[in-house]
Each structure stands twice: as structure tokens, then as C-alpha cells.
Amino acid sequence: MARVSLENIRKVYPNGAEAVHPSSFDIEQGELIVLVGPSGCGKSTLLRMVAGLETITEGTLTIGDRVVNDVDPADRDIAMVFQNYALYPHMTVYKNMAYGLKNRGLPKTEIDAKVREAAEMLSLTEYIDRRPSQLSGGQRQRVAMGRAIVRSPELFLFDEPLSNLDAKLRNQMRIEIRALQRRIGVTAMYVTHDQIEAMTMADRIIVLNAGRIEQIGTPSDIYNQPASTFVASFMGAPPMNLLPASYNGNGVATIAGGSEVKVSTSGSYQGGVQLGVRPENVSLSPTDRANPLTFELDLIEELGASRLLHGRLAGHSFVVNAPNDADIPDGSIFLDIPQEAVHLFATDTGKRIN
Amino acid sequence: MKRAGFAQPWLPILLLIPQLTIIMIFFYWPAGYAIQSSFYLQDPFGFGSSFVGFENYSDIFSSGEYRKVAWFTVVYTFLVTFLSLSLALLLAVKADKVIRGARTYRTLLMWVYAVAPPVAGLMGVMLFDQSAGPLTEFLGFFGWDFKLGVNYNDTATAMVVVAVWKQVPVNFIFFLSGLQSIPRSVREAAMIDNRSGTRRFWDITFPLLAPTAFFLLIINITYALFDTFGVIDTLVKGEPGNNPMTLVYKVFIDGFRGNDLGGSSAQSVVLMVLVLALTVFQFRLLERRIHYT
């Protein structure tokens, strides 16, 4: 279990494409860090560079107190769980888990003890003599986990490990993996494109976009203080509403073609902005006020616990997440946007300004 | 599962007739004829034949020459199969790693596949020619006085070399596609589990190639036993003399050169039984130990 540090890690492919722009971050001991972003954002490349499956073009990678840029994957003291599990199809569950240990020259009795312990932990004991083809998706996933656990590595790497499972199993495995990682206290790096996985599992999240780090922060940081319009719209379901607006630099933003909204800010920026509001932070206002935010309702989506109101605000598409018991009037709907729930992003850079 | 069926019983039979006809004409009928004539002694000039029972068979098994040819066939088949499989595997593993110019490399390796066996044999004759063959000269440098068609072992060597050369491309294509169907992540997982590339190959890659290898093993044994006829025929120039030959070639020589149709038929029946036994043995013994994924 170790601290991992990436310093200006960069990846350029032979065809000149820069998959990962120089990126730096540290992973603390025992921390689970989630790399999240859309496909092609470089998150898997970054993970594979840490694993040693891709060469590092520039920068320094440290695991523990070793610089491992040129160290063979087998010698980096890492274990990896792949998206399609990557189990050895011709080996039993037992041998799948034992293979890495055997190659490291552990005595047979020790291997046996470790494999059986891991199998016990993952409720795989009765399947230990089966081959992967005789197991269900969730069980294969567990074997892949087991193969990583028995090695007791310095660092766990997960490459979208849950994306081949169905929704129910995914939720269950998410919790299992998180609990397991906590229990053994191993440092972990987890790649996913699923923002819910990122939010629920991470100690810290790294949001990547087009090979660059957009933001590093705790799930609550990322959710409450998104650093850019990209992070704001990528994290959260349904995504944050973004409306074109202008900001006067003095606590009031004006939505294009509509009304003014009060903003809490300390910045001095003035000019075009994207005004962001999360659907769940908006409330329906019963009364018409001096400065109304009139919402035109198009469609109601029933979610059970709440309802999503799809419509338009000042002509821009807008979504409101209304509680189940909220009264939805037939006529005009007025919205209440709390001052502290308003996010402002500069139009040209997309960076947060408040 | 719903089973599809035919409304009329004669339709499936009608559909099967072309295939059955071909099998009857080109396999069962000649095979039956061979079995029948193996019990007769034919007049060399075709005027008649007399029933001799198992005499043809007892002649075969008491013949020293037949035993010699049989032994050579075993050695030859083993060498051709082993060498062409292992060379092709080596080339495929290397070709699989090539990234730049991979297509050219593969195409060049597959070319040989298009060469017909007699042409391959002819090229062998030229390469190993006693007076001007480049390979003969090359071997001469090492003091090996190579005499194709004269020295038994030299001719055998040339036969193995040409047959292997001819078969490597087929095996190469199959091995390469087998290698490329192994998921990349499985190999990567192995890279994390095992530092040694050679050990990874034998522990992970090779077992996953086993179905391909098993299929090729059967194909190659059949090739070495039967399809090398053209190569052998051109290399020994139809003058077997003291030259090595395989059982199949001996069937041809005895039957059509020696005009001993009965003896030759008996030989082909023996060969047929051997191949049958071999195939059953291969499937029973080997297939059980191979894990298809």
C-alpha cells in the first residue's frame, strides 16, 4: 500500500496524437481515486501507463518510493481488473488466482492459503474448480477481483470493471468493491465513464476531458463547485442546466432574453457567462414576483421518488427536478432559484468564475 | 427449441443426393473396389485375375521393403508435421508482434501457399540440383556433398525441406488468426502476472492456441501422408530405385509401374485402416485435453 505520484505524465502516440496532455496528481495511501470522463478522454490511457501496458512519453511515475517509468508491469507491484475480466479461459478459478503468485515463487502452501482466503472473502469457494466459462458475469467479476486481491499489491487498477454487468449487479458490485478496498486499505485507481460510479465510490474524482484534467476533487467538491461547464454538465444526472447569460460583475446575472438572477460571487469578472443551475436546486414558486422566472412546461418524466419537468426558461431548454408531493399548477409555473445554487462560467473559457 | 422439419420425406433425400452421389462415386466405390481387388492376383496384361485370399496381405507384412517404406513414412510424417508446425508457429508469433509493414510481411509469407506441389517439387529439384543448385553449393561449403536422387538421406532431406516449405504458409495463416483472436486483455493480464515472455507464451498463449494447433496437427499429418505425393514424384523423378518414398507413393509405384494391382490395393486398404485408426485415436486422446473457450 503506497502513495502514487504522477508528475507531468504525457502520452503522445506514434501518429502524433496527444492522448494525455501533461498531467500531475498524487494518490494518497489507501485512497480510491476515480478517473472519469467520456470515451476517448485519455482516462484508460492514463491507467494503462500506470500499469505499464503503455509507455510513458514524458513525465515521472512513482509508486511507493520507486520511479517505475521503465519497470516491467510484473515488477510494479500492481494488480489490475479489466473491463472484460481477462480471466485465463483454460484455467480454473483457483489457478486463475494462483497464477500470479506462482510466478512470484511463493511456496505452495502460502499460495493455497491466500487463494482460499480470497475465495472465501468473495464467496467463490464452491466455484473454485470451475472454469470461467462456467461462471456468471458477476462471478467472473469476483474472480478478477480475487486475482487482484491475492497478490496484495501496492496499487489496485480498475479499468471500467463494471460496465459488462447488468444494472442491478453493477450497483451491488460497486458497493462490494468499495467495501473490499476499504477493508484491505489498498490504494486504488478506478477508471469509469459512469458518473454515478465515480460519485459513489471515490475518495477523490479526477474529471478528464480530451486528454486534460478538468478538475480534481472530492465528489462533493465536484458536484457543488464544478470547475468548468464540462464538469458541470458531465457530473450529475440529470445534468446541470446551462443558460447563456451576461454578468454585471456585481451580483446580478441576466439570462439572455429573460430575467435577472441574483448570484453570490466574489469575482470581478464581467461579460458573457453560462449560468448553471442543478435541476434539483430549483423550486417551484407559487406566486408571481416582481422579477418572475416563468417556466414553460413541455413534458413530465416520472421517476418515482421525484418528477422531472422538462420545459423552457426564457426560451432555453431547462429541467426541474420537483419532489413527488409538489403541486404542479396548470397555468404558468414560476421558478425559485436560490442565490447560492447559481454557478457562473465564463463563456469563452468555460471556467468557473464564482 | 422448435425443431424444423420437412413436410415430405423425399425432399431432404433429394437435397442430399448430389453430395451422396459424389461420395459414392469418388470414395465408397473405389474403396470397395480396392478391397475387392486386394484379394485377387491380377494378370499384368489385364486378361484376368484369380482369387488368392489374404496372400497379398501376407506378402506385404513379410516384405522387408514394405517395412522400410513404412518406417520412412513414419519418420517423414513426424518430421514434416513437427517442422512445419513449429516453424509456422514461430513465424506467426513474430508476425503478430510486427506493427509496421505487417501486411506486406504476412502476404509474403502466404505466397508460397499458391505454389502447386509439383511446382514446389520442381523448385526443390532446381535448388538441390547436383551441378548448379544454389543450395547444393551452399551445403558444399560445409563439406556436405549433397546428391539428390542418388544418396538416400540427401533425397529424404530434400523431400522434407520442400514439403515443410510448402506447408508452412497454411499453418502460418491459421496460427496467426488464432493468435489474433486471443483477447488483448488476457495477454495484458498475463503481463502483470508473469514477467517472462517465454513462460507467458507456454502458460497462456499456447493453451489458447491448442484448438488451432490440434486442427492443424490433423491437417498436417494428412498432408505429409498423402498430399506430398507431387513433391516426392518430382524429386525422385519417377525413378524410385533406392530412393526414399512414402507408403502412398509405393501404392502408386507398385500398382501402376509394377502392374501389381492386387498388392497395391492391399497396401491402400492397410493405409485406409491406419488413417482411420489414427483419426479416431487423435480425436479420442487429444480433444479431451483441449479446452475450447
XYZ file of C-alpha atoms in Angstrom:
647
model
C 0.000 0.000 0.000
C 1.625 3.069 -1.195
C 1.413 6.606 -2.318
C 1.363 7.061 -6.059
C 2.539 10.176 -7.760
C 2.248 11.283 -11.371
C 4.343 14.226 -12.494
C 3.649 15.785 -15.867
C 2.745 12.443 -17.347
C 2.202 12.799 -21.065
C 1.266 10.371 -23.818
C 1.862 11.000 -27.490
C 1.134 8.183 -29.918
C 3.484 7.497 -32.839
C 0.940 9.082 -35.196
C 1.357 12.348 -33.277
C -1.941 12.267 -31.403
C -1.578 13.561 -27.867
C -3.814 11.235 -25.870
C -2.819 12.635 -22.500
C -1.557 16.183 -22.024
C 0.959 16.613 -19.210
C -0.959 15.671 -16.087
C 0.054 15.650 -12.453
C -1.643 14.325 -9.368
C -0.936 12.259 -6.286
C -2.903 9.356 -4.885
C -2.674 9.140 -1.127
C -2.104 5.897 0.689
C -5.312 3.855 0.833
C -7.198 6.326 -1.277
C -9.575 5.322 -4.066
C -9.302 7.785 -6.882
C -11.712 7.647 -9.805
C -10.817 8.850 -13.279
C -13.972 9.778 -15.085
C -14.705 11.239 -18.489
C -16.303 10.475 -21.827
C -14.801 7.881 -24.164
C -11.563 8.997 -25.723
C -10.723 11.405 -22.906
C -7.498 9.568 -22.079
C -8.569 8.023 -18.782
C -7.798 4.465 -19.845
C -4.517 5.512 -21.423
C -3.520 7.134 -18.154
C -4.402 3.982 -16.215
C -2.567 1.780 -18.692
C 0.524 3.942 -18.367
C 0.423 3.435 -14.617
C 0.038 -0.310 -15.217
C 2.964 -0.325 -17.622
C 0.904 -1.559 -20.554
C 1.565 1.712 -22.394
C 4.859 3.531 -22.444
C 5.046 6.927 -20.812
C 6.133 9.549 -23.352
C 7.180 12.117 -20.749
C 6.954 12.641 -17.027
C 7.692 10.675 -13.887
C 5.579 7.951 -12.332
C 6.304 6.989 -8.748
C 4.730 4.105 -6.879
C 5.779 3.986 -3.238
C 9.263 5.447 -3.396
C 10.257 3.885 -6.714
C 10.215 5.624 -10.049
C 8.642 2.937 -12.210
C 8.605 4.526 -15.683
C 10.760 1.764 -17.123
C 9.820 -1.042 -14.778
C 8.140 -4.130 -16.231
C 4.380 -4.392 -15.432
C 5.015 -7.571 -13.464
C 7.512 -5.762 -11.242
C 5.437 -2.674 -10.460
C 3.594 -4.441 -7.655
C 0.211 -3.576 -9.095
C -2.879 -5.633 -9.831
C -5.407 -4.803 -12.478
C -9.054 -5.670 -13.015
C -10.062 -5.457 -16.657
C -13.358 -4.495 -18.238
C -13.925 -7.935 -19.774
C -12.341 -9.606 -16.697
C -9.465 -11.033 -18.796
C -9.581 -14.358 -16.968
C -7.488 -17.196 -18.353
C -10.184 -19.323 -20.014
C -8.235 -22.581 -19.777
C -7.563 -22.328 -16.047
C -9.848 -22.986 -13.113
C -10.835 -20.218 -10.736
C -8.171 -21.477 -8.374
C -5.430 -21.444 -10.971
C -6.515 -18.052 -12.265
C -5.940 -16.625 -8.825
C -2.809 -18.630 -8.120
C -1.017 -17.903 -11.399
C 0.446 -14.538 -10.397
C 1.612 -15.892 -7.051
C 3.164 -18.999 -8.555
C 5.247 -16.845 -10.882
C 6.499 -14.856 -7.943
C 7.857 -18.024 -6.432
C 5.649 -18.263 -3.367
C 5.560 -21.629 -1.615
C 2.565 -23.814 -2.493
C 1.068 -23.780 0.991
C 1.109 -19.998 1.129
C -0.488 -19.723 -2.310
C -3.159 -22.160 -1.249
C -3.923 -20.229 1.926
C -4.138 -16.910 0.102
C -6.333 -18.208 -2.705
C -8.717 -19.905 -0.292
C -8.916 -16.816 1.862
C -9.727 -14.618 -1.139
C -12.267 -17.139 -2.430
C -13.896 -17.142 0.986
C -13.979 -13.347 1.076
C -15.626 -13.225 -2.363
C -17.970 -16.200 -1.762
C -16.286 -18.163 -4.529
C -15.288 -21.210 -2.503
C -17.760 -23.572 -4.161
C -16.721 -22.464 -7.641
C -13.000 -22.820 -7.123
C -12.608 -25.760 -9.515
C -14.751 -24.328 -12.281
C -13.548 -22.653 -15.413
C -14.534 -19.064 -16.216
C -16.904 -20.228 -18.960
C -18.987 -21.997 -16.301
C -19.465 -18.839 -14.243
C -21.919 -15.955 -14.437
C -20.808 -12.392 -15.212
C -20.860 -11.367 -11.560
C -18.853 -14.425 -10.530
C -16.238 -13.783 -13.213
C -16.001 -10.248 -11.948
C -15.338 -11.607 -8.473
C -12.657 -13.950 -9.758
C -10.969 -10.992 -11.434
C -11.134 -9.192 -8.101
C -9.784 -12.246 -6.340
C -6.872 -12.483 -8.731
C -6.009 -8.905 -7.801
C -6.523 -9.346 -4.047
C -4.368 -12.436 -3.555
C -1.361 -10.559 -4.810
C -1.684 -7.938 -2.005
C -0.289 -5.310 -4.353
C 0.746 -1.729 -3.626
C -1.861 -0.458 -6.046
C -5.140 -1.674 -7.499
C -6.082 -0.609 -11.000
C -9.655 -0.926 -12.231
C -10.438 -0.399 -15.904
C -14.220 0.040 -16.146
C -14.709 -3.210 -14.247
C -18.494 -2.981 -14.004
C -19.507 -1.938 -17.479
C -20.181 -5.508 -18.650
C -22.648 -6.205 -15.840
C -26.372 -5.533 -15.742
C -27.654 -2.559 -13.780
C -28.652 -4.407 -10.624
C -25.433 -6.368 -10.364
C -23.470 -3.228 -11.091
C -24.930 -1.469 -8.057
C -24.179 -4.471 -5.882
C -20.596 -4.900 -7.136
C -19.989 -1.191 -6.739
C -20.671 -1.465 -3.051
C -18.708 -4.715 -2.758
C -15.631 -3.291 -4.437
C -15.743 -0.166 -2.322
C -16.165 -2.147 0.889
C -13.359 -4.522 -0.083
C -10.991 -1.699 -0.935
C -11.702 -0.080 2.430
C -11.228 -3.341 4.263
C -7.843 -4.151 2.799
C -6.886 -0.491 2.704
C -5.141 -0.677 -0.633
C -4.507 2.370 -2.788
C -6.682 2.219 -5.889
C -7.157 3.895 -9.219
C -10.506 3.336 -10.874
C -11.481 4.284 -14.414
C -15.106 4.673 -15.441
C -17.316 6.660 -17.768
C -20.224 6.332 -15.368
C -20.553 9.434 -13.223
C -22.707 7.641 -10.644
C -19.933 5.101 -10.107
C -17.500 7.977 -9.761
C -19.630 9.860 -7.265
C -20.466 6.862 -5.100
C -17.086 5.130 -4.961
C -14.447 7.817 -4.995
C -12.483 9.449 -2.232
C -11.476 11.888 -4.913
C -12.565 12.220 -8.511
C -10.458 13.316 -11.454
C -12.564 14.543 -14.351
C -10.818 14.265 -17.703
C -11.751 15.815 -20.996
C -9.840 15.463 -24.272
C -6.655 14.341 -22.531
C -6.634 17.110 -19.951
C -7.561 17.137 -16.276
C -10.598 19.383 -15.857
C -10.900 19.062 -12.111
C -9.637 17.072 -9.158
C -11.751 16.988 -6.041
C -13.947 15.090 -3.631
C -17.341 14.018 -5.009
C -18.969 16.855 -3.100
C -16.451 19.387 -4.496
C -17.099 18.182 -7.996
C -20.831 18.307 -7.530
C -21.101 21.581 -5.662
C -18.216 23.503 -7.160
C -17.681 22.246 -10.709
C -14.621 23.970 -12.142
C -15.914 24.226 -15.694
C -19.008 23.837 -17.838
C -17.665 20.442 -18.897
C -17.562 19.130 -15.335
C -20.906 20.782 -14.576
C -22.648 19.074 -17.451
C -20.814 15.733 -17.155
C -21.329 15.110 -13.450
C -24.863 14.854 -12.140
C -27.981 13.204 -13.512
C -29.940 14.872 -14.933
C -27.139 17.274 -15.900
C -26.905 20.849 -14.783
C -28.965 23.397 -16.726
C -26.697 25.833 -18.559
C -28.179 29.050 -19.862
C -26.457 31.816 -21.816
C -26.417 34.972 -19.724
C -24.446 38.083 -19.029
C -22.954 39.096 -15.707
C -22.520 42.651 -14.497
C -19.770 41.851 -12.033
C -21.927 42.907 -9.154
C -24.107 40.006 -8.028
C -26.681 40.051 -10.793
C -26.747 37.892 -13.920
C -29.228 38.410 -16.747
C -30.415 35.379 -18.675
C -30.383 36.045 -22.402
C -33.896 37.068 -23.369
C -35.141 36.851 -19.816
C -34.919 37.922 -16.266
C -32.268 38.730 -13.752
C -30.943 36.211 -11.262
C -29.080 37.026 -8.087
C -25.697 35.411 -7.727
C -23.351 35.042 -4.803
C -19.883 35.800 -6.029
C -16.609 37.313 -5.101
C -15.070 37.517 -8.553
C -14.673 40.642 -10.607
C -15.444 39.066 -13.986
C -17.831 40.904 -16.245
C -19.402 39.851 -19.517
C -20.850 36.756 -21.166
C -21.398 33.765 -18.930
C -23.008 30.380 -18.852
C -25.367 30.349 -15.923
C -25.662 26.913 -14.370
C -28.375 25.589 -12.074
C -28.858 21.993 -10.995
C -32.399 20.707 -11.635
C -32.702 19.602 -8.021
C -31.795 23.048 -6.664
C -34.735 24.780 -8.324
C -38.034 25.001 -6.548
C -41.464 25.820 -7.854
C -42.676 29.148 -6.645
C -46.379 29.596 -6.034
C -46.532 33.315 -6.525
C -45.697 35.730 -9.222
C -42.959 38.027 -8.051
C -41.606 41.298 -9.226
C -38.993 39.605 -11.355
C -40.591 36.339 -12.484
C -38.775 33.284 -13.850
C -41.551 31.855 -15.980
C -41.184 28.195 -16.872
C -42.996 26.702 -19.840
C -43.647 23.044 -19.194
C -43.401 20.575 -22.080
C -43.156 17.160 -20.516
C -43.205 15.449 -17.138
C -40.941 12.467 -16.516
C -41.998 10.357 -13.553
C -39.024 8.952 -11.619
C -40.913 7.587 -8.642
C -39.064 9.436 -5.941
C -39.374 12.698 -7.826
C -40.501 14.125 -11.123
C -38.504 15.736 -13.877
C -40.178 18.680 -15.512
C -38.792 19.301 -18.991
C -39.528 22.705 -20.435
C -38.114 26.096 -21.316
C -36.950 29.077 -19.361
C -36.702 32.283 -21.383
C -36.683 30.138 -24.494
C -33.766 27.912 -23.354
C -34.399 24.267 -22.561
C -34.490 23.709 -18.828
C -35.118 20.827 -16.468
C -36.537 20.984 -12.970
C -36.407 18.100 -10.513
C -39.557 18.529 -8.444
C -40.353 16.492 -5.323
C -43.156 13.996 -5.601
C -45.551 15.924 -3.468
C -45.014 19.263 -5.226
C -48.099 20.805 -6.719
C -47.713 21.355 -10.422
C -50.081 24.136 -11.452
C -51.844 24.000 -14.792
C -51.092 27.537 -15.817
C -47.816 29.422 -15.615
C -45.120 27.927 -13.454
C -42.717 30.216 -11.672
C -39.316 29.100 -10.514
C -37.300 29.980 -7.488
C -33.535 29.746 -7.908
C -31.650 30.226 -4.629
C -28.726 32.624 -4.905
C -26.173 30.094 -3.630
C -27.288 27.477 -6.182
C -26.216 29.553 -9.167
C -22.951 28.612 -10.892
C -21.320 31.028 -13.312
C -18.855 30.023 -16.022
C -17.079 32.419 -18.389
C -18.441 31.928 -21.897
C -15.086 31.939 -23.675
C -13.039 29.682 -21.372
C -15.848 27.682 -19.764
C -14.107 28.173 -16.402
C -15.942 28.813 -13.189
C -15.968 32.437 -12.030
C -17.914 32.403 -8.763
C -36.352 -25.161 -29.034
C -38.610 -25.665 -32.010
C -37.383 -28.266 -34.454
C -37.817 -27.536 -38.091
C -38.913 -30.442 -40.228
C -39.754 -31.268 -43.803
C -43.352 -31.837 -44.838
C -42.424 -34.517 -47.371
C -39.850 -37.173 -46.530
C -38.398 -37.299 -50.069
C -37.324 -33.650 -50.169
C -34.354 -33.998 -47.761
C -33.283 -37.139 -49.613
C -33.446 -35.270 -52.899
C -31.334 -32.463 -51.437
C -28.757 -34.936 -50.164
C -28.457 -36.857 -53.424
C -25.769 -34.696 -55.130
C -23.461 -34.907 -52.104
C -24.136 -38.608 -51.594
C -23.514 -39.299 -55.276
C -20.146 -37.609 -55.146
C -19.159 -39.537 -52.029
C -20.345 -42.797 -53.584
C -18.543 -42.324 -56.876
C -15.290 -40.920 -55.551
C -14.959 -42.628 -52.223
C -17.092 -45.692 -51.486
C -16.961 -47.221 -54.910
C -13.149 -47.012 -55.360
C -12.653 -48.041 -51.741
C -14.903 -51.049 -52.236
C -13.116 -51.891 -55.470
C -9.740 -51.645 -53.742
C -10.886 -54.010 -51.006
C -12.210 -56.428 -53.578
C -9.104 -56.416 -55.772
C -6.827 -56.788 -52.757
C -7.991 -60.394 -52.597
C -7.093 -61.106 -56.237
C -3.937 -61.538 -58.232
C -4.239 -59.644 -61.499
C -2.717 -60.648 -64.757
C -0.206 -57.874 -65.621
C -1.696 -57.518 -69.071
C -5.239 -57.291 -67.781
C -6.503 -60.596 -69.142
C -7.902 -61.887 -65.903
C -7.480 -62.334 -62.195
C -7.558 -65.159 -59.736
C -8.705 -65.176 -56.133
C -5.785 -65.511 -53.728
C -7.408 -64.738 -50.383
C -5.089 -62.954 -47.933
C -1.948 -63.697 -49.880
C -1.475 -60.080 -50.932
C -1.653 -59.042 -47.291
C 0.744 -61.684 -46.058
C 3.144 -60.620 -48.820
C 3.023 -57.036 -47.578
C 3.685 -57.891 -43.976
C 6.508 -60.255 -44.732
C 8.198 -57.817 -47.111
C 11.300 -56.114 -45.735
C 10.993 -53.352 -48.276
C 7.461 -52.533 -47.175
C 8.612 -52.280 -43.576
C 11.418 -49.958 -44.633
C 9.000 -47.692 -46.530
C 6.561 -47.753 -43.632
C 9.294 -46.722 -41.224
C 10.412 -43.956 -43.555
C 6.794 -42.749 -43.812
C 6.536 -42.529 -40.032
C 9.782 -40.570 -39.728
C 8.921 -38.393 -42.717
C 5.414 -37.600 -41.430
C 6.743 -36.778 -37.994
C 9.473 -34.502 -39.345
C 7.246 -32.681 -41.837
C 4.447 -32.195 -39.301
C 6.698 -31.144 -36.463
C 8.895 -28.824 -38.512
C 6.115 -27.145 -40.464
C 4.026 -26.614 -37.336
C 6.841 -25.263 -35.227
C 8.265 -23.021 -37.937
C 4.821 -21.645 -38.734
C 4.139 -21.024 -35.050
C 7.433 -19.194 -34.679
C 6.727 -17.039 -37.713
C 3.155 -16.344 -36.614
C 4.252 -15.278 -33.136
C 6.794 -12.918 -34.669
C 4.355 -11.622 -37.305
C 1.780 -10.986 -34.598
C 4.211 -8.579 -32.931
C 5.061 -6.683 -36.106
C 3.150 -3.438 -36.328
C 4.758 -1.575 -39.202
C 4.563 -3.283 -42.595
C 2.625 -6.157 -41.045
C 0.503 -6.713 -44.136
C 3.435 -6.973 -46.526
C 5.158 -9.382 -44.218
C 2.070 -11.577 -43.980
C 1.368 -11.507 -47.693
C 4.937 -12.530 -48.471
C 4.652 -15.445 -46.067
C 1.366 -16.601 -47.551
C 2.532 -16.516 -51.154
C 4.079 -19.958 -51.053
C 0.615 -21.369 -50.385
C -0.274 -20.634 -54.020
C 2.515 -22.850 -55.344
C 1.282 -26.246 -56.563
C 3.034 -29.310 -55.052
C 4.699 -30.497 -58.303
C 5.951 -26.963 -58.945
C 7.296 -26.869 -55.405
C 8.978 -30.198 -56.104
C 10.457 -28.841 -59.320
C 11.804 -25.807 -57.484
C 13.305 -28.227 -54.981
C 14.930 -30.113 -57.842
C 16.484 -26.902 -59.134
C 17.610 -25.685 -55.725
C 19.171 -29.033 -54.859
C 20.464 -29.749 -58.382
C 23.769 -31.592 -58.238
C 25.705 -29.408 -60.652
C 24.098 -25.966 -60.354
C 21.714 -25.972 -57.377
C 22.410 -22.996 -55.106
C 21.504 -24.986 -52.007
C 23.817 -27.807 -53.086
C 26.627 -25.302 -53.473
C 25.780 -23.719 -50.156
C 25.856 -27.093 -48.399
C 29.093 -27.808 -50.243
C 30.723 -25.000 -48.270
C 30.163 -27.032 -45.150
C 31.578 -30.117 -46.744
C 28.215 -31.763 -47.387
C 28.353 -33.394 -50.791
C 24.644 -33.250 -51.482
C 23.448 -35.819 -54.037
C 19.766 -35.509 -54.797
C 18.261 -38.690 -56.191
C 21.412 -40.660 -55.550
C 22.028 -40.569 -51.828
C 19.086 -41.912 -49.798
C 19.467 -39.483 -46.892
C 20.102 -36.474 -49.126
C 16.953 -37.152 -51.115
C 14.986 -37.628 -47.908
C 16.325 -34.301 -46.609
C 15.254 -32.525 -49.785
C 11.811 -34.149 -49.575
C 11.345 -32.945 -46.002
C 12.626 -29.443 -46.770
C 10.355 -28.932 -49.774
C 7.298 -30.434 -48.083
C 7.812 -28.262 -44.998
C 8.373 -25.153 -47.072
C 5.150 -25.827 -48.906
C 3.097 -26.373 -45.752
C 4.378 -23.561 -43.526
C 2.135 -20.832 -45.063
C -1.121 -22.698 -44.363
C -0.130 -23.287 -40.775
C 1.079 -19.705 -40.506
C -2.289 -18.286 -41.578
C -4.159 -20.426 -39.065
C -1.759 -19.747 -36.218
C -1.769 -16.029 -36.880
C -5.542 -15.771 -36.873
C -5.592 -17.947 -33.769
C -3.155 -15.606 -32.056
C -5.121 -12.561 -33.060
C -8.320 -13.991 -31.639
C -6.802 -14.162 -28.154
C -8.198 -11.145 -26.303
C -5.579 -8.466 -25.793
C -6.628 -8.008 -22.181
C -5.889 -11.661 -21.398
C -2.329 -11.206 -22.585
C -2.070 -7.962 -20.660
C -3.343 -9.627 -17.527
C -0.625 -12.223 -18.060
C 1.966 -9.475 -18.461
C 1.079 -8.255 -14.986
C 1.106 -11.805 -13.600
C 4.303 -13.031 -15.213
C 7.471 -11.238 -16.170
C 8.869 -13.859 -18.537
C 7.580 -13.630 -22.096
C 8.525 -17.221 -22.861
C 6.699 -18.549 -19.835
C 3.662 -16.404 -20.681
C 3.658 -17.959 -24.127
C 3.634 -21.525 -22.834
C 1.279 -20.843 -19.906
C -1.310 -18.632 -21.583
C -0.921 -18.156 -25.323
C -0.156 -21.720 -26.328
C -3.034 -23.379 -24.411
C -5.395 -20.879 -26.009
C -3.970 -21.804 -29.402
C -4.430 -25.506 -28.711
C -7.685 -25.916 -30.659
C -5.989 -24.375 -33.701
C -2.896 -26.476 -33.184
C -4.929 -29.672 -32.861
C -6.787 -28.960 -36.070
C -3.512 -28.210 -37.840
C -1.904 -31.359 -36.469
C -4.519 -33.494 -38.194
C -4.307 -31.447 -41.391
C -0.507 -31.716 -41.392
C -0.348 -35.433 -40.772
C -2.795 -35.957 -43.609
C -0.728 -33.623 -45.753
C 2.537 -35.394 -45.014
C 0.987 -38.817 -45.633
C -0.943 -38.087 -48.819
C -0.547 -34.613 -50.298
C 3.224 -34.760 -50.561
C 2.818 -37.164 -53.467
C 3.520 -34.432 -56.039
C 6.633 -33.261 -54.223
C 8.009 -36.794 -53.932
C 7.171 -37.634 -57.515
C 9.116 -34.696 -58.929
C 12.035 -35.094 -56.522
C 12.648 -38.755 -57.272
C 11.815 -38.082 -60.947
C 9.719 -41.208 -61.185
C 12.861 -43.246 -60.640
C 12.390 -44.570 -57.146
C 15.297 -47.003 -57.275
C 16.996 -46.830 -53.910
C 15.289 -43.525 -53.129
C 13.069 -42.996 -50.107
C 9.333 -42.940 -50.620
C 6.178 -42.892 -48.571
C 3.524 -45.591 -48.407
C 1.216 -43.641 -50.691
C 3.907 -43.325 -53.319
C 4.646 -47.015 -53.038
C 0.974 -47.784 -53.723
C 1.329 -45.835 -56.962
C 4.669 -47.381 -57.921
C 3.596 -50.985 -57.248
C 0.213 -50.563 -58.843
C 0.988 -48.570 -61.951
C 4.687 -49.232 -62.510
C 4.826 -52.750 -61.190
C 1.367 -53.586 -62.512
C 0.680 -55.421 -59.264
C -2.859 -54.131 -58.780
C -3.745 -56.703 -56.129
C -0.720 -55.947 -53.948
C -1.160 -52.235 -54.419
C -4.836 -52.486 -53.459
C -3.942 -54.412 -50.340
C -1.460 -51.671 -49.445
C -4.084 -48.972 -49.851
C -6.507 -50.933 -47.690
C -3.860 -51.149 -44.967
C -3.286 -47.421 -45.340
C -7.012 -46.755 -45.089
C -7.263 -48.725 -41.848
C -4.215 -46.917 -40.461
C -5.666 -43.483 -41.220
C -8.986 -44.468 -39.714
C -7.293 -45.676 -36.540
C -5.121 -42.582 -36.388
C -8.100 -40.225 -36.699
C -10.083 -41.995 -34.007
C -7.030 -42.002 -31.759
C -6.380 -38.299 -32.299
C -9.905 -37.236 -31.506
C -10.274 -39.552 -28.532
C -6.983 -38.794 -26.905
C -6.216 -35.214 -27.799
C -9.533 -33.490 -27.994
C -10.345 -34.397 -24.430
C -7.344 -32.433 -23.206
C -8.084 -29.274 -25.165
C -10.275 -26.536 -23.805
C -12.301 -24.720 -26.357
C -13.224 -21.373 -24.979
